[in-house]
XYZ file of C-alpha atoms in Angstrom:
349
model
C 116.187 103.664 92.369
C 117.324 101.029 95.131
C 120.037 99.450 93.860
C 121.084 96.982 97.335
C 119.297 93.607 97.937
C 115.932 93.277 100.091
C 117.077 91.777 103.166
C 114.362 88.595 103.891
C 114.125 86.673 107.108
C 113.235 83.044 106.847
C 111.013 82.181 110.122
C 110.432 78.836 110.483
C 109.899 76.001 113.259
C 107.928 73.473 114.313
C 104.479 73.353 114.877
C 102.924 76.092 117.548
C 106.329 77.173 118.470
C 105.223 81.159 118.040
C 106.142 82.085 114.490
C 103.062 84.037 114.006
C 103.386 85.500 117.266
C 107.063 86.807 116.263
C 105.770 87.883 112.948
C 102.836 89.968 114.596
C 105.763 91.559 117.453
C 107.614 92.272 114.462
C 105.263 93.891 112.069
C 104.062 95.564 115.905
C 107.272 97.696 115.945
C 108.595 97.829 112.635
C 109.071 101.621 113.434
C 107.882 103.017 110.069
C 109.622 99.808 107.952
C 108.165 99.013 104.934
C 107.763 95.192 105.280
C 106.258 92.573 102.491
C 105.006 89.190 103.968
C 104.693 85.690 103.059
C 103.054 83.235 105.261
C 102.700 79.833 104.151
C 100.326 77.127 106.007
C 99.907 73.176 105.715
C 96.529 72.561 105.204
C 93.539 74.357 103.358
C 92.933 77.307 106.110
C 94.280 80.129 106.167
C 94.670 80.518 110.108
C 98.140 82.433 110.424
C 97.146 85.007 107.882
C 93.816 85.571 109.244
C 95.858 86.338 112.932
C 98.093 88.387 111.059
C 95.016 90.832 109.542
C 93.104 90.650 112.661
C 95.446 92.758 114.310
C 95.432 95.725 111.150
C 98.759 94.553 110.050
C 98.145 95.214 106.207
C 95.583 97.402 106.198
C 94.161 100.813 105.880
C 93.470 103.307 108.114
C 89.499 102.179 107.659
C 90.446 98.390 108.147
C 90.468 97.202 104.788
C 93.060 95.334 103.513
C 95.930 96.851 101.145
C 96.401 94.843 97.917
C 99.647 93.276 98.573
C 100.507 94.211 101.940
C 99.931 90.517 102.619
C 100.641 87.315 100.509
C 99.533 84.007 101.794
C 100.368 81.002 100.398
C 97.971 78.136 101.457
C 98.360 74.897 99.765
C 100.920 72.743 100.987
C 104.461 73.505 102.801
C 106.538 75.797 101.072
C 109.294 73.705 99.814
C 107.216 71.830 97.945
C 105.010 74.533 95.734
C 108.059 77.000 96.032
C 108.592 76.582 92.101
C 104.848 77.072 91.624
C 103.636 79.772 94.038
C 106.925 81.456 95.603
C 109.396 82.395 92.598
C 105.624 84.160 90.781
C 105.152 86.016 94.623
C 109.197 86.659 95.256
C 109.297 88.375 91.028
C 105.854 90.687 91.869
C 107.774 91.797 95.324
C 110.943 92.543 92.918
C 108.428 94.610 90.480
C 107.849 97.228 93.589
C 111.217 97.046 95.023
C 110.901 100.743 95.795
C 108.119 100.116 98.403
C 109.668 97.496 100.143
C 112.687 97.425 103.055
C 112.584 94.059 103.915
C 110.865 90.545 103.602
C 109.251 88.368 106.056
C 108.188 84.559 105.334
C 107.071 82.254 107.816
C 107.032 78.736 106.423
C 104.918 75.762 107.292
C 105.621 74.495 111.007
C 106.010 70.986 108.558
C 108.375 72.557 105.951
C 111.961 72.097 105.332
C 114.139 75.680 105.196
C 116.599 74.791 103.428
C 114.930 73.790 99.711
C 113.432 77.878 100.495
C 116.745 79.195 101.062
C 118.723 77.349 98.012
C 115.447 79.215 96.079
C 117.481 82.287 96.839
C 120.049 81.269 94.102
C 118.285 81.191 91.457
C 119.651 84.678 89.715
C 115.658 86.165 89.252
C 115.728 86.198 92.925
C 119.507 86.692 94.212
C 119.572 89.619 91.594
C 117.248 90.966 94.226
C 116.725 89.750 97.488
C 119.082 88.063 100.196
C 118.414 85.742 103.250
C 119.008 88.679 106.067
C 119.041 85.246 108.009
C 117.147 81.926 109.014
C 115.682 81.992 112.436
C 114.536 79.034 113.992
C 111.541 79.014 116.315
C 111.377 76.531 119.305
C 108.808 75.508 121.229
C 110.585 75.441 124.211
C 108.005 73.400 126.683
C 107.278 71.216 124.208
C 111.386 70.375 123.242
C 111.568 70.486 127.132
C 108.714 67.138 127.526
C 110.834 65.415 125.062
C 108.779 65.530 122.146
C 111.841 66.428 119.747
C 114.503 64.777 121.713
C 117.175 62.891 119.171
C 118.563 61.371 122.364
C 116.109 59.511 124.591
C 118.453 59.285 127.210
C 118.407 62.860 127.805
C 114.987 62.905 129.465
C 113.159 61.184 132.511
C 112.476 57.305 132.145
C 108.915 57.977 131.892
C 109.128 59.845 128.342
C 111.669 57.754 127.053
C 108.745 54.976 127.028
C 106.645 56.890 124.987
C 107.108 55.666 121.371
C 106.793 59.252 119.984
C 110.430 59.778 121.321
C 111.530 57.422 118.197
C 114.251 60.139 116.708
C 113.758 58.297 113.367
C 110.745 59.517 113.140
C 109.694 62.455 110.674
C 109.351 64.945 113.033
C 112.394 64.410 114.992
C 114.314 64.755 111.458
C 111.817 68.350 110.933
C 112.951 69.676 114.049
C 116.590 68.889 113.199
C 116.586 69.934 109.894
C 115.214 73.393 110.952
C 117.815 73.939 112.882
C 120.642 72.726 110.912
C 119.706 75.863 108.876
C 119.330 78.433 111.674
C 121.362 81.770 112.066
C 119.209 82.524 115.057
C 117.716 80.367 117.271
C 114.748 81.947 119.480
C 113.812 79.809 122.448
C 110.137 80.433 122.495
C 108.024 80.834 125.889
C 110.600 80.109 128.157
C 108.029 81.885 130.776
C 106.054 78.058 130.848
C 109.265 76.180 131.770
C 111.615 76.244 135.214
C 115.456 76.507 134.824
C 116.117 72.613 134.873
C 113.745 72.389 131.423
C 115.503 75.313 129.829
C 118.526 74.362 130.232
C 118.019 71.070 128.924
C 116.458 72.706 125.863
C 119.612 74.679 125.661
C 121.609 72.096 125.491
C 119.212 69.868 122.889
C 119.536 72.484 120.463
C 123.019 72.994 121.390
C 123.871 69.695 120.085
C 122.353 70.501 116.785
C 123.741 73.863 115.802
C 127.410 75.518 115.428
C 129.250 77.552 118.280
C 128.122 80.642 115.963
C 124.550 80.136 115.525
C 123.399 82.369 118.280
C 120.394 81.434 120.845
C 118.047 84.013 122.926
C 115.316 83.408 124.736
C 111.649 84.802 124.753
C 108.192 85.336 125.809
C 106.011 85.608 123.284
C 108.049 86.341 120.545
C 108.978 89.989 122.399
C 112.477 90.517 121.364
C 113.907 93.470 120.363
C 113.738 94.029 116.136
C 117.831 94.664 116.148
C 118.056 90.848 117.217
C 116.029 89.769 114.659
C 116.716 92.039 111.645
C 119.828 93.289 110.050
C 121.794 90.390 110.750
C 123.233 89.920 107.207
C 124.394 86.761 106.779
C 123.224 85.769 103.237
C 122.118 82.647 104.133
C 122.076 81.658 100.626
C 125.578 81.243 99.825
C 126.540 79.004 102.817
C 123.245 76.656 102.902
C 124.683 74.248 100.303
C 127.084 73.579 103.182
C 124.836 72.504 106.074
C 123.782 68.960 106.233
C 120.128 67.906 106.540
C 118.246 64.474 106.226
C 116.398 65.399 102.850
C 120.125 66.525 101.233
C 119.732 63.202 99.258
C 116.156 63.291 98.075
C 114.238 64.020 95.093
C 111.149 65.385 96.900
C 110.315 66.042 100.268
C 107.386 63.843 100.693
C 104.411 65.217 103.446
C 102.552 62.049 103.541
C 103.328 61.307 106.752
C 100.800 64.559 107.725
C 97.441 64.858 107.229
C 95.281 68.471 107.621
C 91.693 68.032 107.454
C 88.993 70.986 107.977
C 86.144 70.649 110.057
C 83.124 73.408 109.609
C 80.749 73.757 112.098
C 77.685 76.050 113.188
C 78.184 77.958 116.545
C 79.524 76.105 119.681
C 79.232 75.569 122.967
C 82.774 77.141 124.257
C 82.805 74.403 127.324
C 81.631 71.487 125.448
C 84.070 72.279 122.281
C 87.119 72.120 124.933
C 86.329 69.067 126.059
C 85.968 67.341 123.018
C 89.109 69.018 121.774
C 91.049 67.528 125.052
C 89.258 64.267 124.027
C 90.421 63.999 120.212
C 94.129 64.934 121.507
C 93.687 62.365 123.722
C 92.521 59.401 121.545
C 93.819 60.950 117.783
C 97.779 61.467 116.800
C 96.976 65.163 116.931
C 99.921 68.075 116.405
C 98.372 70.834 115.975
C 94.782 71.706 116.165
C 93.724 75.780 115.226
C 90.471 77.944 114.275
C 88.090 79.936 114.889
C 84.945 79.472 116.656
C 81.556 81.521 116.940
C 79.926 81.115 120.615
C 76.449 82.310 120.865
C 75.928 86.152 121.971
C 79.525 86.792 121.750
C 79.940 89.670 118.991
C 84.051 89.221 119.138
C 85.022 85.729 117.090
C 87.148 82.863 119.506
C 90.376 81.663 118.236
C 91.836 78.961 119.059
C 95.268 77.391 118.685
C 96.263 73.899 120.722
C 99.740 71.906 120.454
C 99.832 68.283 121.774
C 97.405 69.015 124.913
C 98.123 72.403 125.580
C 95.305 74.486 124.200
C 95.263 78.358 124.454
C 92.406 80.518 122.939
C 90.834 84.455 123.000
C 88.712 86.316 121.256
C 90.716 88.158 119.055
C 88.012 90.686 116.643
C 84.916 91.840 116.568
C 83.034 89.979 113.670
C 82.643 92.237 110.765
C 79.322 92.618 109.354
C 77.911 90.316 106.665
C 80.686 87.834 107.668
C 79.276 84.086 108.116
C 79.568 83.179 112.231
C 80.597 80.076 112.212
C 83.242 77.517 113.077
C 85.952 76.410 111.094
C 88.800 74.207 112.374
C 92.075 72.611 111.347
C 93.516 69.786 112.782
C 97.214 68.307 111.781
C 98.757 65.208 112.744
C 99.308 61.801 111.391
C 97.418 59.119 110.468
C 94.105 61.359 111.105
C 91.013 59.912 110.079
C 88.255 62.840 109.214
C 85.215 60.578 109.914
C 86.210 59.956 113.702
C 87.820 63.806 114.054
C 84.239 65.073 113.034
C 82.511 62.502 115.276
C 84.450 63.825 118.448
C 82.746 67.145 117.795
C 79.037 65.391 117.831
C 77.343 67.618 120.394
C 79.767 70.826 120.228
C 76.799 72.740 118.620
C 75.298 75.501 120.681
């Protein structure tokens, strides 16, 4: 019988930084560990999961996937449905605490941490499990443009015009607030930025976190596992401690966001990036991910795009009986669906 806690690591960050990416390098190595998963999404689709099974994590030696290898909770970020979907999910994990060494959950790139970690409290839970830590993913060219800079003064004159550098704004306060609650704090593809940038990253999220809170660097989430597991801080017993911008609030209201899904037939590959540049152009777009089907391709396309950097692969072969099509999200504020879906007029192969 295993009588010591499950260690659980907390990923979180902001949107696109790489927490799937870690997740996938860590499940990639885990070196015969025996980890659960939890990966929560804003929206309705189911994107990060669906990368995580693509690659076999959580499934057989056939393909198939085990019954609870993987739990995905899709409805909302998880601070907000934590009483409703987590604590069921976190007491099923505790019921087969003899097949599991440790805990992964990747929240919502719109979620606060902390509410998640104070869930660790609650004696069902801290009779069990313990926050191994709370590491905070950065997008580190997209900190580095100024996108989550507190302090306009600390970039170029040419970004501190653009009135999405307002550190009032929701997702300045997001960014903060995940790392007020970091123990670890991965600088994410560092490989896209010259010294100048990362160093002023470095010094961004300098400003934001204690002497202690350690910071590495990386390339795709490749780190090695002994920096990101093990670290035992039980983040749980010193969060009530570290100040965020919700501390004070009832709820933690998403309105702000909207996620609307957009189905469509097979694409044109060409014509569906240029309408995607054009809808980041014209739309307050923050993240845009999917999955496309592209005529006489038998491997499916993925894509995932944040602000106007777009990456995309096929990433499986498209199992048989599965519908080809195209389904994609896109997140942002103010979004209107009507106008998103009109953008894609022509896409179709």
């Amino acid at each position: 019988m295993q009588t010591s806690k499950i260690p659980a690591t907390i990923v979180t960050g902001f949107l696109g930084s790489g927490k799937t990416t870690l997740l996938r390098h860590i499940l990639d190595n885990a070196d015969g560990r025996r980890i659960a998963v939890i990966v929560n999404e804003f929206g309705e689709l189911g994107i990060d999961g669906e990368i995580l099974k693509g690659c076999g994590i959580g499934c057989d030696d056939a393909g198939n996937e085990r019954e609870g290898a993987l739990y995905e909770l899709a409805n909302g970020c998880m601070c907000c449905t934590v009483q409703e979907e987590f604590f069921p999910v976190m007491k099923l994990l505790a019921e087969r605490r003899d097949q599991i060494d440790a805990v992964l959950i990747e929240t919502s790139g719109l979620a606060l941490p902390k509410p998640l970690v104070q869930a660790f409290q609650w004696p069902e839970i801290a009779n069990v499990f313990t926050v191994d830590a709370v590491v905070t993913v950065v997008d580190t060219p997209a900190a580095a443009s100024g996108q989550f800079a507190a302090n306009p003064q600390a970039v170029d004159a040419l970004r501190r015009a653009d009135p999405n550098l307002d550190h009032e704004s929701p997702l300045h306060e997001l960014f903060e607030d995940q790392l007020s609650a970091a123990d670890l704090v991965v600088l994410n593809k560092t490989d896209l930025v010259d010294a100048d940038a990362l160093a002023r990253v470095q010094a961004l999220v300098r400003e934001e976190i204690p002497s202690s809170v350690k910071v590495v660097q990386s390339e795709r989430g490749r780190l090695p596992l002994d920096v990101l597991l093990g670290l035992s801080k039980a983040s749980e017993a010193s969060i009530d401690q570290r100040q965020s911008h919700h501390d004070h609030e009832e709820d933690h209201d998403h309105d702000e966001f909207d996620a609307h899904v957009i189905d469509l037939p097979a694409v044109d590959r060409d014509r569906l990036l240029t309408a995607l540049a054009g809808l980041v152009e014209q739309h307050a777009i923050l993240r845009v991910k999917g999955f496309a089907a592209i005529p006489g391709k038998p491997m499916r396309w993925l894509l995932q795009g944040v602000g106007r950097r777009l990456d995309h692969h096929f990433d499986r072969a498209w199992r048989e009986g599965e519908d080809r099509r195209t389904r994609l999200v896109f997140i942002g504020q103010a979004l209107d669906a009507t106008a998103l879906r009109a953008g894609l007029d022509g896409v179709a192969a």
